[in-house]
């Protein structure tokens, strides 16, 4: 584990070195702050945005002040507690590895989930090339200036924008001058420290932040650490040109021990099923972005980037191999081919060609992903009037490439008494995978917002995407030439909408939009039902999959009847055609299977929210109803389902709910100023029940719904120094956010015959900290 003291010292040294740059050329007294413009970016590239009342879809925004006030650990925790229609599945029980869901679409770090949210940082799409996954641990919360969560299948944000897009803008020395050091700690031996420094002289500016997180975790064998750095150098030329060069670096080692058998959960919520489950990320990203006004009505903007992320994973698990049945093979392990008859018995051999003893009862799945991405976006904004009416037109193009080297191997292991695994040094060559993938995407897009009147505007948008995915087998020990292939996808996605501000305080919006998602390399490499893979490892074939196309309708009202009060209410419907899901064919925790197009799915929902301030109280409330359903009848493998037929199948019918997505989500929160410098705050999060993964036919009971309350308080001693405290899960509620079907008896023995596994939420915890600003 990284040593927290060393990294805190390094961060402080770097910070105070940067502070030296603020003399005298970047003196704090000479700081020039850019004018704040209340607009929301409507494309990934920075440029000119639109006022919210001219955007024809739902938008939720937050600033760095909002994140600081709520004392959230990271961006995912902030969104979970504050933004409407956001829920999480804590599949890994690690605070930095949540499956974040928006309107029933996922942005998750885990391979195997259908990803439906595009995430951008300063115009760079940070969904990983291999599986479109999102690593929340690599987004430093202390670097965030603002976020916009944009609903619907907005084609302007490109691939993966099925349910929405999250656009993150980071801090620069012109918007966030000043310096601070913050540290806090408490339960689970958690230590978090952050430093920030920014300044400018009107022409040049810098911003730097570093953060370090370390904890033992609340479950057994779940210690984790995360180190993040972010720095930006900025240049401003009067009001006509900008350049920002940013560097991001994240180095994390996270342990997430997954869901527990319900019977084991009843005995000990802190325990693990099997371990370890380690994910290590090492990421570097460089991004250069800029804008330039050609004249009063034409602006050029764009960016170029390079990003690399090396991910190592080590997962200890129970074995799917069985004791051989033939007398000649007694004492050895065989493939579990019972459904093919005894004549199909196949002895497992190691890398030396020797049969493997049946004394081994576990495996270690070991994999490495080296992912590299580069590309850029260029766009032009035109603000000239059209036919005597205000008009904003944007045209742009983007190009990116994603390269991934993936290799994996399976090590034979034994289970220790605590259900951790002990490797043997013996590997299974037939289970190894070595592949290279190359994803190339280019697109052209446009959007035009035309003001028909001072209060009524229409918007037309479109984007043409062209994506190629090439997969090549590089395994010399266990060649799989059937993996080799090239897959091409292209589509034009349109959008149209309107806004009508029929009173100064109330506006109406409505829109229709389409977007698409090309199958990822991992999905294409694991799409053969006759050759299921073991996530996140062995891939055996790449039959073609169709791209997912989403069609979204939404409408709503929003208003600001008072400067201190806002509200919003809307409805939406998104239908996915040729949706892709992972279909389990087995595995102790249902991680063996394949990806397949299963027809249509739908997310139908209602959203409502309000907030504002009253005297000394800042408050908000957000409610959403999301009905996520399958819209096509199909049979699906679910070998651990108690009601599966003789072929291990259950039958999904039109209208069955998609597992893992609660229908009802409610959030209430606020902060109250008791006295100058003293404030307290609280929030409540409620989620209703959800079906387990593996129960797509909705034949079993749902997981229970839950409500969790969190509180916080801050006292500013003087203009430099403040102290704060927070308590998560104030009432120590036992709750679960996630569930699936598995085989507990393979590890725990025949007495553990309940196939349900649940992901427990964290118990009560408390933290105290200090902040020094100057």
Phi, psi and omega in degrees: 000145178294147181273117186295322182297320180297315184288325176298318179297316180299318180299315181296319179299314180297318181299310183290335172293319178293326180299330179298335180289345182277003174262165286291348183296331178241045183296142181300330180293339183263008184300134175243116181268136180290148178293134179280126179247122185279071178229163182238129179296132182250002174223162179298320181286141178292147180174223181265133176257197179230150170300148184303325183287000174248008180259123189273033175206168184287137178225135172240134184232156175207155181243175177299327178296322178296316180296319181294320183296324184276351177057039180286149178294316181207183184297319182296322178293320178300312182295321181298325185266347189234327188265143181291148176067012176260127174227168177227148164252115179274066184296331182259351184055033175238130186296341181258008181231048181278153165272103180273133180236136177232120183055029179086009176248147190257148164226098193231152174279355187265130172294143177109343178267143176288116184272130184227012180236127174273131181240126182240140172238111182052043177085359179256124177286117186257011166298130186292147186297326189286322183220014183060019180289163179234120179265098182294335181291346182261007178253102183289120182298326184289346180268353188279127173269315180201160174226148171231123176256113190251123185276157173092175183271063184290111185293339183297334180270005167077204186302144177082356181276065180275315180255340181165181180223143175247119181248122183249130174246134184262169183283152171225169183292342179278331181261337184224067174284153179121175186221146179205154173227133181223143176211142174209163179200175180163229186305155179063019184058032180284135173230127178228129178226144184217140172232147177221147175206132179208148178196166176202162175242020181095338178240313179245148178207162176220156169217139179220140171214146174224141180222147179225134180232136177210138174201159174276342181084159182267347174257162180300145174049053183226032177291145183213158172211154182212130178238128180226137172236146174213134180217145178224135168251131187234150176225136178231132177244100183048231180250014190254332188219147176220149171220136177224121177250117184240150177231127176241140176217131176228136177225110187228149172227108188242137174246122177230120192259013167069184184286163181246146168305137182300328179289322177288324178299323179293335181274321185199111182287342183272349188281181180235162174274298170221158179208166000273167172226095190245133173235125178243126177245139174224105190238141172226134177223134175241133183220128175245120180229152182201165176222154177207128176273118174288323176203196184292343187237358183231124178237135172259142178208159179171183180202159169229145185214161171220133182218135177225139180218120175259124182239123174249136177229145179222116185232114175273135187210162172291155184271149174263356178283156184233162174294136181296147183265330181287143180300325181293339182252014184301138179091001182239166177267145178229161171297146178276083181247036184302328182288349180260358181097158184295336180293345183269007183302130184230117183284137177279132178238150180271188184293345179264002181085008181267143175295148185266133181295145178282006174287341180276129185235020181208170175221158170244119175270117185239127181216161177220132176239121173252109186244132184228132179224146177204156180161201181187171179225141176225133179215158178235134178249132180243125183248007181293145177298152178235121183054035178080009180240151177298140183209139173233121179239139178229133173231138184206171177215149179222153178214137178208153173230144176232123180247136180221130169253124182233128173222146182212157176209158180244123179257133174290138185215173176237149177273128172282168179303330179272010178069017164279162184256150177239113183292152182255346188083000178259129183241156183255104183299330180289347181256005183274153179220135172222111180225156171239138178232151181222115178250126179236126181228136170224155184206154168234144184213163176208157170208144180221127176246116186246124180274101179295318173224183178294342185240351184235127181225148176240148181231131174239134182219162175193155178212133174255122179252140174226119185230136176236133178238120180246131180237131179229131178281133180234021184271117178270343180271317181229071185301142177225075183299339178293347175285336184295134178176162176232135184230129183242139181222138178213145178192145169260127181246121181261166174206147178212145180197174179215159170225143181221110178269084189281348166222162179302337186253352186224136176226153180246142175223156176202150182200158169232137182210156177230148175210173183214161177224118175286143176304141181278163177305321181295323180291318180292329181277000182216060187234015182253114180296339179273355179220068183296150180253166182247098183299140000263035191250258198297129174241136191237341182197160180227062173297153186291148171238149175279149176289151179274133178240128179247142176236126189232133172243139171205155179207154180186174177237146174214152184200162175227077182297335176223154176303336183257014183217134173225156177208161181206141174214135183203168176231153177211155175215121178237127179244126176263131175255139183058041181299149182248131174227162175269124182254117183284137172245001179156205184095147183302319177245036173060033183261009175254131181170208182206162177264147181204150169285126185243014178101219187259144170229162184219143169239117180242129187208166175232135178232141176211141180202159178204161178183175180158202177223143180223113187055248183259011184250124167258128188218163174205158172214134178225131177230141174218146172240120181235116175256101181259118188225153166282139181245009180228137174286135175198157174266139183226139175294133173208075190296341180262005181281131182295341180251016177291151180279189183296339178264013181064032182245148167239161188242116181271136179241158180308124179104349176295141182284144177286129181298156173085001185238109177290147179284318186249134179221124182230135177225130178227135180196170178177172177227139183236130178272108181283324181201164178307120179088352183241121179221152174233152181214162179204156172213151177236134177238125177238133173231137177279182184290162180216157178277156181280145171296134188102349176243052181297339179274359176060044182267344181251169177292155176282162168294146180296144171289171183204160173226135181232136179246134178235143180230160181205163177203149180223138174231119177269110182291315176205190186290348181258327197234133175217155177236152181212162178212154176210149176233122175264143182054062187308320185264014177051048182288134170275122182208161179230139184252001192196152177201154176208174178255135181212196182238084181294326185292340178296334181249319188266347180104168188297339180291337180264079188258003178276123185281357185280133173240139181232147177264106184285145174276161185290147178283186178302142178209152181225147183217146176229149182203176180225151176229134177238119183239141179204000000 
